Short mmCIF file of C-alpha atoms and ligand atoms in Angstrom, two decimals:
data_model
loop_
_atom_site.label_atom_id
_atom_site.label_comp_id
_atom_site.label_asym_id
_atom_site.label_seq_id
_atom_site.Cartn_x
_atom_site.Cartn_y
_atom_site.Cartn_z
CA UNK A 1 21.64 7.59 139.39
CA UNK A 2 23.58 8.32 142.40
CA UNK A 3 24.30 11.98 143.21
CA UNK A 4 27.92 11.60 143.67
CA UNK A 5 28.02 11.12 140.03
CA UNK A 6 26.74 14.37 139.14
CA UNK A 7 29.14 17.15 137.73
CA UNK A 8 29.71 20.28 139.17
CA UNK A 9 26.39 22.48 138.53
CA UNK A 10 24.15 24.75 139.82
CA UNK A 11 22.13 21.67 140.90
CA UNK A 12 25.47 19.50 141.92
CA UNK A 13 26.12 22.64 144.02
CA UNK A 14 22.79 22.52 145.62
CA UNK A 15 22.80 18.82 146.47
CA UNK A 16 26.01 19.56 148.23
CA UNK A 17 24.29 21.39 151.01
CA UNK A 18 21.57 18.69 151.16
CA UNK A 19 23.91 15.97 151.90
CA UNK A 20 25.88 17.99 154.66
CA UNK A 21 22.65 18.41 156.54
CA UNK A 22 21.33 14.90 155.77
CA UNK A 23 24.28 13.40 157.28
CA UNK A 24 23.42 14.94 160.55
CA UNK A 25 20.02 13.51 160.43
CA UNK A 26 19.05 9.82 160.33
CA UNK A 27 17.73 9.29 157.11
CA UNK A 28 16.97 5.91 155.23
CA UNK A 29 19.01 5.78 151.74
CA UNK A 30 15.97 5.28 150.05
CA UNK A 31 14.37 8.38 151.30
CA UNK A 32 17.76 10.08 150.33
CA UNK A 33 17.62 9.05 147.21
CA UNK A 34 14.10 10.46 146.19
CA UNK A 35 14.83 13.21 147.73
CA UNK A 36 18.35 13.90 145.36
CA UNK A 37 15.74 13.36 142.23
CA UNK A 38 13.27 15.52 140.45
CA UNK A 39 10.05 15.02 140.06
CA UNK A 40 9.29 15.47 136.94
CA UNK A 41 11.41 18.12 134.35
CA UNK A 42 9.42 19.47 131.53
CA UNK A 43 11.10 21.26 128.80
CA UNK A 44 9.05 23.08 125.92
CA UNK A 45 10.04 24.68 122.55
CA UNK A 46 8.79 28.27 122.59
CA UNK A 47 7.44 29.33 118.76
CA UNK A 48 6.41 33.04 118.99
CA UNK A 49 6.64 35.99 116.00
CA UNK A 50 9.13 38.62 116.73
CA UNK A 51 7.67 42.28 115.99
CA UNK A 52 9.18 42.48 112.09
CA UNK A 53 7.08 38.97 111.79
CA UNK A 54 9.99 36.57 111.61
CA UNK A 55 8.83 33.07 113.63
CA UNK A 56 12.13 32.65 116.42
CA UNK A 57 11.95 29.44 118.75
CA UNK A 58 12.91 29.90 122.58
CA UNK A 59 13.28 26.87 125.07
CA UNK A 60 11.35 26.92 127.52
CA UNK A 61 11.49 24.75 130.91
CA UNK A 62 9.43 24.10 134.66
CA UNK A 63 10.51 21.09 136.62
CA UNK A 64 8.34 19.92 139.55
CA UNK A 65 11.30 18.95 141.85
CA UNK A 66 8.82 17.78 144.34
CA UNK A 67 5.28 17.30 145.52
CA UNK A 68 5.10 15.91 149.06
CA UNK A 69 3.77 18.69 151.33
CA UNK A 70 1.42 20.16 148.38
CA UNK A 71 1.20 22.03 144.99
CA UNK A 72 5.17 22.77 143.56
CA UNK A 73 5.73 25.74 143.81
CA UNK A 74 8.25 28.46 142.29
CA UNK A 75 9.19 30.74 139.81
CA UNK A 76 9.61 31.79 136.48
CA UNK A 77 12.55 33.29 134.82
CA UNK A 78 13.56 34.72 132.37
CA UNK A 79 17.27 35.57 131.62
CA UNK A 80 19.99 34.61 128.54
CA UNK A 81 21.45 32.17 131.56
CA UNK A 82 18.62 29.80 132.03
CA UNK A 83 19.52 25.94 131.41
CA UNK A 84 17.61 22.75 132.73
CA UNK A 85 20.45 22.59 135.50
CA UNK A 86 19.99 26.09 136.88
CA UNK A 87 15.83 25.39 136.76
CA UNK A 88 16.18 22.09 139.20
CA UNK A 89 18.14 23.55 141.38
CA UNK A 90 16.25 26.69 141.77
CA UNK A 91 12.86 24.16 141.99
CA UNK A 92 15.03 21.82 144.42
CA UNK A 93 15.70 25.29 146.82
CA UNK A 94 11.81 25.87 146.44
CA UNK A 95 10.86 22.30 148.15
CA UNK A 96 13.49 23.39 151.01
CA UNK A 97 12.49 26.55 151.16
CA UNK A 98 8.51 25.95 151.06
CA UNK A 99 9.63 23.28 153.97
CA UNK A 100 11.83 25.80 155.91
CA UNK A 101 8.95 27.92 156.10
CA UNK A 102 6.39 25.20 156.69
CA UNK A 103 3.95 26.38 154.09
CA UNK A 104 1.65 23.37 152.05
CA UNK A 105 4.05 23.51 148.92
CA UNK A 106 6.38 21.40 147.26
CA UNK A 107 9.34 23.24 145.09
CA UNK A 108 8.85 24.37 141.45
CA UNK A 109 10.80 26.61 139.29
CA UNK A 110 10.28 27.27 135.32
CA UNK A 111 12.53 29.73 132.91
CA UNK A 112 12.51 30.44 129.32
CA UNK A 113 16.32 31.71 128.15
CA UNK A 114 15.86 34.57 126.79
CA UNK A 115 16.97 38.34 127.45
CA UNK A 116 13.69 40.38 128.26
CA UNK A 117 15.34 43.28 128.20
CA UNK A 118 15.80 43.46 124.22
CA UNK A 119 11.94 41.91 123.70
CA UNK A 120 9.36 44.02 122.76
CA UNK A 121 6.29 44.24 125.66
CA UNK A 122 4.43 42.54 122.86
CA UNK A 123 6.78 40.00 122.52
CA UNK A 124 7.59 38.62 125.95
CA UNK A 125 3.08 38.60 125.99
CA UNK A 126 3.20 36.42 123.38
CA UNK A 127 6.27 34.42 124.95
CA UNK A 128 4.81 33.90 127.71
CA UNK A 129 1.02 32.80 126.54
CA UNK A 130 2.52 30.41 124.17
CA UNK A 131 4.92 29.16 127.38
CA UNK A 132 1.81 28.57 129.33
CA UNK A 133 -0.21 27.49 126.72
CA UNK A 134 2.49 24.68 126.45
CA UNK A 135 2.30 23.90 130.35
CA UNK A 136 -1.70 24.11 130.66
CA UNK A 137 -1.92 20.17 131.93
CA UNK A 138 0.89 20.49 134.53
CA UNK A 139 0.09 23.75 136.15
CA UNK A 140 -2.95 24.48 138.03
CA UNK A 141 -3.82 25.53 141.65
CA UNK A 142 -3.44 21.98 142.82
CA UNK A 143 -0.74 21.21 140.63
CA UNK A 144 1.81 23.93 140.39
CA UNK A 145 1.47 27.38 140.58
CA UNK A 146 4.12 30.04 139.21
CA UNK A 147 5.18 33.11 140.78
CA UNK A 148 7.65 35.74 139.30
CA UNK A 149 11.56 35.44 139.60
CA UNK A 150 14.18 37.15 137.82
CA UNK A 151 13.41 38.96 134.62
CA UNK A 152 9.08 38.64 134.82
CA UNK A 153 6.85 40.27 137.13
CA UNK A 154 3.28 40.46 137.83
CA UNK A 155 2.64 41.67 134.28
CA UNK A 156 4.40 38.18 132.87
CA UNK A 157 1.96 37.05 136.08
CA UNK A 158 -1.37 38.48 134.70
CA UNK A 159 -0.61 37.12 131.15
CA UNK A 160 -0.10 33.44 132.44
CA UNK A 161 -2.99 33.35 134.23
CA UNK A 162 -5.43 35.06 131.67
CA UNK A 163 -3.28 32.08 129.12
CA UNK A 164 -4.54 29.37 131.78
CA UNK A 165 -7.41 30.56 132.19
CA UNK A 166 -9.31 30.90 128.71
CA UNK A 167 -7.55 27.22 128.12
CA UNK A 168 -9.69 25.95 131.24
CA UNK A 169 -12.25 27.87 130.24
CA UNK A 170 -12.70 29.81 133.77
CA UNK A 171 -11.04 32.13 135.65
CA UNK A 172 -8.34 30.60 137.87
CA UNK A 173 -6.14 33.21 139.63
CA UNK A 174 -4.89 30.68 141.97
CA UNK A 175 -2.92 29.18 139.06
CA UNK A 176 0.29 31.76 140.18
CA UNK A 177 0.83 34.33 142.53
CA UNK A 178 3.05 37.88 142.40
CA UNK A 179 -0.33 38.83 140.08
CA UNK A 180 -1.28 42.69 139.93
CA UNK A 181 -3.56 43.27 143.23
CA UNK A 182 -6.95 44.26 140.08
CA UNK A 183 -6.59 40.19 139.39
CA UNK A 184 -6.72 38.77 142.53
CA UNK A 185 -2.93 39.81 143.88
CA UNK A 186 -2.06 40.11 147.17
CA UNK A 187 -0.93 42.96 149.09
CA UNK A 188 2.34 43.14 149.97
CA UNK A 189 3.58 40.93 148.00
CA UNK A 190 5.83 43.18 145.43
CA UNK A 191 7.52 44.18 149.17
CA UNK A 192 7.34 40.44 150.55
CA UNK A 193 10.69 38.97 149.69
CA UNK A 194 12.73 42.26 150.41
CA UNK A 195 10.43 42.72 153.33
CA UNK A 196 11.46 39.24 154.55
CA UNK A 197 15.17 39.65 154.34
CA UNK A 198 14.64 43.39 156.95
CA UNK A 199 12.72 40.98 158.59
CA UNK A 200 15.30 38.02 159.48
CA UNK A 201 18.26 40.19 159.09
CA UNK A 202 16.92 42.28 162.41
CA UNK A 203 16.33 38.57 164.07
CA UNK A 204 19.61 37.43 163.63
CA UNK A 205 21.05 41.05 165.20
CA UNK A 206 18.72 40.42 168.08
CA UNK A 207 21.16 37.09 168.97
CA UNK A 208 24.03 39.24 168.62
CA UNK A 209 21.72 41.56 171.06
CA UNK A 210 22.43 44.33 167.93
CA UNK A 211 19.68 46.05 165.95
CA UNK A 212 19.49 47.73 161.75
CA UNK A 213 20.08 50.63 163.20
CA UNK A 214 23.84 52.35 162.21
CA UNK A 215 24.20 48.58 160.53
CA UNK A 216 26.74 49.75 157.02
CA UNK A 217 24.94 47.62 154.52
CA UNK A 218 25.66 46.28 150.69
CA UNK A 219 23.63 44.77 148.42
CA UNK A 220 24.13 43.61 145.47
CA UNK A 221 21.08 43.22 142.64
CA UNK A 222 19.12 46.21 142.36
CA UNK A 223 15.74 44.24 141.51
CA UNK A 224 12.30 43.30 142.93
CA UNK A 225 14.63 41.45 145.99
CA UNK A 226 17.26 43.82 146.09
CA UNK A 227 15.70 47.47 145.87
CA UNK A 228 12.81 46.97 148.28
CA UNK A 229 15.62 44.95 150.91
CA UNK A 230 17.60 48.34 150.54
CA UNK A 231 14.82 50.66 151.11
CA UNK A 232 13.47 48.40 154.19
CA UNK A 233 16.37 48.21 155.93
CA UNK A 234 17.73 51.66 155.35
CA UNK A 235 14.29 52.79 156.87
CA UNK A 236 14.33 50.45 159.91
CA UNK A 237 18.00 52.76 160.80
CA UNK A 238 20.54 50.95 158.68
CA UNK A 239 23.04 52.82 156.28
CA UNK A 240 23.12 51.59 152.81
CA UNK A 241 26.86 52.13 151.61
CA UNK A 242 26.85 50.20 148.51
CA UNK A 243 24.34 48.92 145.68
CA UNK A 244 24.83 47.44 142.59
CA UNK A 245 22.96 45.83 139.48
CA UNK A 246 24.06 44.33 136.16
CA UNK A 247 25.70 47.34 134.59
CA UNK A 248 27.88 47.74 137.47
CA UNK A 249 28.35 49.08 141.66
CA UNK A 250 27.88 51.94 143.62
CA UNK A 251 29.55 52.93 146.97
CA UNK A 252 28.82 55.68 149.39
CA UNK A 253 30.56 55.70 152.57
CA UNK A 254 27.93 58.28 153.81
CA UNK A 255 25.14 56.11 152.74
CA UNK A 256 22.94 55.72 148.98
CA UNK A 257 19.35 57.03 149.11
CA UNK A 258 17.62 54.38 148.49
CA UNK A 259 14.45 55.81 147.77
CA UNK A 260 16.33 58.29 144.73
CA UNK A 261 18.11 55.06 143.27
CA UNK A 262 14.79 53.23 142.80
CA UNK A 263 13.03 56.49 141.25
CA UNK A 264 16.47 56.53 139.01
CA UNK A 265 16.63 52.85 138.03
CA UNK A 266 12.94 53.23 137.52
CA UNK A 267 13.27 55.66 134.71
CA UNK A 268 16.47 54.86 133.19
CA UNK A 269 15.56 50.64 133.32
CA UNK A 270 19.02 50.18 135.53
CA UNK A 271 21.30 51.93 137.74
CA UNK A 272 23.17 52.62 134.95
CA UNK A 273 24.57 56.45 135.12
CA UNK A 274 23.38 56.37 138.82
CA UNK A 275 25.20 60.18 140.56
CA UNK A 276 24.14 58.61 144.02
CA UNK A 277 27.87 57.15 144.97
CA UNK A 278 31.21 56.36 143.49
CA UNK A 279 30.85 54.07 140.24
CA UNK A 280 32.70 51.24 141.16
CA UNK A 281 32.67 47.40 139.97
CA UNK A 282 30.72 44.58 140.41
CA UNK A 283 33.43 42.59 141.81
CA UNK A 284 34.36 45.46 144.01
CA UNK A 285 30.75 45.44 145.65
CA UNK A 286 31.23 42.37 147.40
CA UNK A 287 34.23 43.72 148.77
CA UNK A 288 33.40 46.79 150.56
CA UNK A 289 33.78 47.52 153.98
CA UNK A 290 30.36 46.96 155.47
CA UNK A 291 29.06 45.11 158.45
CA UNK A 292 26.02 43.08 156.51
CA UNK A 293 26.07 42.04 153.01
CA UNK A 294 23.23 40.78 151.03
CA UNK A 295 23.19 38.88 147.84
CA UNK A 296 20.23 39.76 145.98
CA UNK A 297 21.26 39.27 142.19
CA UNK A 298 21.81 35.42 140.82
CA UNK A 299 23.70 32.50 141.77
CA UNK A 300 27.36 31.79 142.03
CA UNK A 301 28.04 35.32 143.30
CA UNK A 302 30.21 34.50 146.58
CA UNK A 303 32.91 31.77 145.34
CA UNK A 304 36.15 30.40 146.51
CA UNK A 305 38.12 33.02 144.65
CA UNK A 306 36.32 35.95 145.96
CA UNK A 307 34.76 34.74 149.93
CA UNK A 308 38.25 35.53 151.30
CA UNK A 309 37.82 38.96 150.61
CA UNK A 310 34.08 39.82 152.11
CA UNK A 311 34.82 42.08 154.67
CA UNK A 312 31.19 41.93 155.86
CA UNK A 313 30.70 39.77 159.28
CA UNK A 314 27.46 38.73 158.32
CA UNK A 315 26.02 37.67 154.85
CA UNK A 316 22.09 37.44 154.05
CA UNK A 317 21.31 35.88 150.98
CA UNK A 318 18.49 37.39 149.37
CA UNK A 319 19.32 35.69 145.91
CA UNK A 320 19.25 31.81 145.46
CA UNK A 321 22.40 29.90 146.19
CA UNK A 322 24.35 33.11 145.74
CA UNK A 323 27.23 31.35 148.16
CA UNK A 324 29.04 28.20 146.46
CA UNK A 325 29.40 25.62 148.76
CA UNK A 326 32.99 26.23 148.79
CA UNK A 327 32.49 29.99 149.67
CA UNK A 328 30.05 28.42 152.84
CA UNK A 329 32.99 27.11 153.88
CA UNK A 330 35.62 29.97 153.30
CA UNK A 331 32.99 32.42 155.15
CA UNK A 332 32.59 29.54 158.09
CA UNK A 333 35.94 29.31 158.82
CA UNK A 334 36.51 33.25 158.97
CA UNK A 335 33.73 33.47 161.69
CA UNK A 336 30.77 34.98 159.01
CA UNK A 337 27.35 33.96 159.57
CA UNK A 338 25.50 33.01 156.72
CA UNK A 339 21.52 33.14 157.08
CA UNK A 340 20.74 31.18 154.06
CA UNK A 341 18.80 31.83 150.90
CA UNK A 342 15.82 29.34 152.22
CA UNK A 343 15.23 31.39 155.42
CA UNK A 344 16.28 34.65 154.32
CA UNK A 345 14.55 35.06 151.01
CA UNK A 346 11.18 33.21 151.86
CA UNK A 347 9.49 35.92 152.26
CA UNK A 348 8.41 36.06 149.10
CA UNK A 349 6.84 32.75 148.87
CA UNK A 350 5.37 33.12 151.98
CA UNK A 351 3.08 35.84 150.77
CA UNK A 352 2.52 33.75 147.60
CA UNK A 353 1.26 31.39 150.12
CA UNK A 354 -1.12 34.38 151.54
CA UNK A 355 -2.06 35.38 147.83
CA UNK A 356 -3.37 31.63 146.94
CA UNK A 357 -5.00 30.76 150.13
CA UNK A 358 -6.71 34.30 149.37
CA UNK A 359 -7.55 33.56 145.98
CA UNK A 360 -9.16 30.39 146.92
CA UNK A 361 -11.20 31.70 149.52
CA UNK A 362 -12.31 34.60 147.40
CA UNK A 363 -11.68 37.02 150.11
CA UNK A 364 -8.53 39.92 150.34
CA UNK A 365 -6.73 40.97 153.55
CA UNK A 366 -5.50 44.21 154.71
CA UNK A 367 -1.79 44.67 153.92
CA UNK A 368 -1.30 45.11 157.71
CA UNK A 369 -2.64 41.99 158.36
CA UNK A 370 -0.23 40.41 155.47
CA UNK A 371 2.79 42.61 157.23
CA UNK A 372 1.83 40.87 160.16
CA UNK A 373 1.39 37.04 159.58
CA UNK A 374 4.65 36.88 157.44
CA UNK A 375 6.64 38.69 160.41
CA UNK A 376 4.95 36.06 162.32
CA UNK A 377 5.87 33.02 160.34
CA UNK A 378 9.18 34.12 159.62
CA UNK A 379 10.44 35.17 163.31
CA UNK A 380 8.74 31.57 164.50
CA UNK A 381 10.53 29.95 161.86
CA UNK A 382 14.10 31.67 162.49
CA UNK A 383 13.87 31.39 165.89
CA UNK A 384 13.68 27.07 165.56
CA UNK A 385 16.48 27.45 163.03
CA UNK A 386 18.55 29.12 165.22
CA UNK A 387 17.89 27.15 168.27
CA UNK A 388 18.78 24.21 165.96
CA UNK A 389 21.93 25.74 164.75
CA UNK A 390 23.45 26.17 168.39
CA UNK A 391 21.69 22.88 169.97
CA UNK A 392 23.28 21.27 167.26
CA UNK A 393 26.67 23.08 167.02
CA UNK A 394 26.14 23.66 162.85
CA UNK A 395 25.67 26.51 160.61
CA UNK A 396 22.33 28.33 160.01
CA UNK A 397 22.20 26.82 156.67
CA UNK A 398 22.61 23.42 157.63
CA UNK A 399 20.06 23.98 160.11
CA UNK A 400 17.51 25.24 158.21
CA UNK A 401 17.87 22.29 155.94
CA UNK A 402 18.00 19.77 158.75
CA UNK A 403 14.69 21.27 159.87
CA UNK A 404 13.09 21.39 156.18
CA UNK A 405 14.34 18.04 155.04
CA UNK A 406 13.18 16.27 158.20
CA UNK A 407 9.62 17.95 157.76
CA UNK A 408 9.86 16.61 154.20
CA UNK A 409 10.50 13.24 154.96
CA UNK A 410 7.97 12.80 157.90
CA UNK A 411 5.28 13.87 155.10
CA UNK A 412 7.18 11.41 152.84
CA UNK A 413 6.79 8.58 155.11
CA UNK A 414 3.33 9.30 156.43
CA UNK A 415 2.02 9.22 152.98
CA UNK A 416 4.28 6.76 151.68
CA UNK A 417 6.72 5.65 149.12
CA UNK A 418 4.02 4.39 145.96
CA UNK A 419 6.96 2.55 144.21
P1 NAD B 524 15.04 41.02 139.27
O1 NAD B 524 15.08 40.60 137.85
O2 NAD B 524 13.95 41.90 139.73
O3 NAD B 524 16.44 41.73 139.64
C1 NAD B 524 17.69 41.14 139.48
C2 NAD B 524 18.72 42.22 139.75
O4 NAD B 524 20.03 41.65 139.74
C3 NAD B 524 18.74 43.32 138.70
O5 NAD B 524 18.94 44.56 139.35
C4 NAD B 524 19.96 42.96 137.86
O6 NAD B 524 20.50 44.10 137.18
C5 NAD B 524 20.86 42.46 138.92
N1 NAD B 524 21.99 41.67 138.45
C6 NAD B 524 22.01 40.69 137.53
N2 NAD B 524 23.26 40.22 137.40
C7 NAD B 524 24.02 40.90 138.27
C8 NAD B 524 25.39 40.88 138.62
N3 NAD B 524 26.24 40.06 138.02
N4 NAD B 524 25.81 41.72 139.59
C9 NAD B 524 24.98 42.57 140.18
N5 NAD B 524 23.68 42.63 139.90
C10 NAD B 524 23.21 41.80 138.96
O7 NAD B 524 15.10 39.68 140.14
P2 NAD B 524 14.62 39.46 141.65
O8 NAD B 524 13.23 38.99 141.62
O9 NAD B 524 15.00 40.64 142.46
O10 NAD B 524 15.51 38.21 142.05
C11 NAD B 524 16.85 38.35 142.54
C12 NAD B 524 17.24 37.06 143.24
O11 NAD B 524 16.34 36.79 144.30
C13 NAD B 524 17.22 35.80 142.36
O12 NAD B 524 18.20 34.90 142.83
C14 NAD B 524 15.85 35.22 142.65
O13 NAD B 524 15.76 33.84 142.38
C15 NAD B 524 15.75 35.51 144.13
N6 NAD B 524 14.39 35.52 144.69
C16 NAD B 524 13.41 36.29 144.16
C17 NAD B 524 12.17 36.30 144.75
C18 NAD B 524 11.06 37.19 144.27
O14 NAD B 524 9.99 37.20 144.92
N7 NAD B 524 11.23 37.96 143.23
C19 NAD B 524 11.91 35.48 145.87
C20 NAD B 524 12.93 34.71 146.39
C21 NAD B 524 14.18 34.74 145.80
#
């Protein structure tokens, strides 16, 4: 099926940005083609007994968008939103991303739709064991290994692989990653993705010869991505004027404490009720005054309609594909730099990356040292990006696709098209 026939999706969305930064590379139409195509898209019916013993049925899905550089690798999530479509495009981001990155993954992504905020602890455990109980042939270390995403954590983590494991009939922490540290977790990984978007959000203000500090910052999402971006960045000298999460924003020209509004969402489950700033929308959050806005709740967050209005000059997207492809171009033409969602939210797979190599060797590092190799990989790797960007005269996103795609392809051909 050619692409062009897609409709407009989360994944037709995606495959836009792909083809803008395959056209400026030279890339057979075979290749192209593969490359537009998942791998393999699984989807599973989810039996499991609600606490007042009535049987319910959830759908459950992973697709393996792609297996050239290594395991897939991705995510699971779990949120009333999640369709097939919104799983291969997060799993076609992953292969980008793993490539952007240059870590020995393909791109993954799983979800079960569900809302895990009205399950019972007991019932999301025995969600998720009968989810991976269902995937047990196609997951593995050398397979495909999971990581948390939006709505599970290193609990839904621990309960997967203990699942795997007594199915395999040996301990296998290497089959996902983002697991507690007592099971073979890394450290710094909870921090890794938020740490990662401090991290290339103070490299691209070294180009503009500008650092965090006095930077007026908003993010949006006040989760595992969001909270720990906040409290990074506000600690490295930036201000913090606006937050949000699902039940709605906060704004605070004098800047949020970070640190307060994590103890508070801790306790109270969401921001909801939060005294720290003036209650404001969700819409409205995007629109604030602020030099550097970051993205860090779902998709489809910066559209047409609304990219006029950021008055941000430069946008870091800690979510996945939180900028349509038509708000790219709204935010292009108004002079906003974009660093995109594969460079700027990597971090988090990176350390996943650090967590299975460590799991296979058997042998833990020092968070400093974990600090330290995912600054390293993640400056080296924005640095070629944006040497790319302005050799090249195109946009950081295109740039950091240009680089992953072409790293995807030279794997491709080395190893060679079995058709
Ligand atoms: P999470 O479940 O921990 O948090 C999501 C947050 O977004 C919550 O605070 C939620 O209330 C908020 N939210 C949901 N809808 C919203 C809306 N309409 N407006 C404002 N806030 C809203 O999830 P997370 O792990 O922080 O993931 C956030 C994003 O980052 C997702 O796009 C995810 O795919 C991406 N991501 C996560 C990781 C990771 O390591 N967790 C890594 C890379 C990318």
């Amino acid at each position: 099926m050619s692409t062009a026939v897609r409709e407009v999706s989360v994944f037709g969305d995606a495959i836009q940005y792909f083809n803008e930064a395959a056209a400026n590379l030279e890339i057979e139409e075979g290749m192209r083609r593969i490359l537009t195509h998942p791998s393999r898209q699984v989807i599973v019916s989810i039996p499991f007994q609600r606490d007042n013993g009535e049987i319910e049925v959830y759908t459950g899905y992973r697709v393996q968008y792609n297996f050239t550089r290594g395991p897939a690798k991705g995510g699971i999530r779990y949120h009333p939103g999640v369709t097939l479509d919104e799983v291969t495009a997060l799993a076609f981001w992953m292969t980008w991303k793993c490539a952007t990155v240059d870590i020995p993954f393909g791109g993954g992504k799983g979800g079960v739709t569900c809302d895990p905020n009205v399950l019972s602890l007991g019932e999301l455990e025995r969600i998720t064991r009968r989810y991976a109980a269902e995937l047990v042939e196609i997951v593995g270390p050398d397979k495909d290994v999971p990581a948390p995403d939006v709505g599970t954590n290193p609990q839904t983590m621990a309960w997967f692989m203990d699942t795997y494991s007594m199915h395999v009939r040996q301990s296998m922490p290497g089959v996902v990653t983002g697991k507690p540290l007592e099971i073979g977790g890394s450290r710094g990984r909870v921090e890794a993705t938020g740490r990662g978007v401090m991290l290339v959000t103070a490299a691209q203000l070294a180009t503009e010869k500008r650092t965090l500090k006095g930077q007026r910052i908003v993010v949006q999402g006040f989760g595992n991505v969001g909270s720990v971006a906040a409290m990074l960045l506000q600690e490295h000298g930036a201000t913090i004027v606006g937050i949000s999460d699902v039940t709605g924003g906060y704004h605070n020209e004098k800047g949020i404490d970070v640190k307060s509004a994590i103890a508070y969402a801790q306790e109270h489950h969401s921001l909801d009720g939060f005294r720290g700033g003036e209650r404001i929308s969700n819409a409205q959050t995007l629109e604030l005054p602020c030099d550097i806005l970051v993205p860090a709740a779902l998709e489809k967050q910066l559209t047409g309609e609304n990219a006029a209005r950021v008055q941000a000059r430069l946008v870091v997207e800690g979510a996945n594909g939180p900028t349509t492809p038509e708000a790219d171009h709204v935010l292009h033409s108004r002079g906003i730099t974009v660093v995109p969602d594969i460079l700027a939210n990597a971090g988090g797979v990176t350390v996943s990356y650090f967590e299975w190599a460590q799991d296979r060797m058997g042998y833990f590092w020092k968070e400093s040292e974990v600090n330290e190799r995912l600054k390293d990989i993640l400056e080296h790797n924005f640095e070629a990006i944006h040497s790319m960007s302005k050799a090249r005269n195109v946009t950081l996103r295109t740039a950091a696709y240009m680089t992953a795609i072409d790293r995807v392809v030279k794997s491709l051909k080395i190893r060679g098209v079995y058709a």
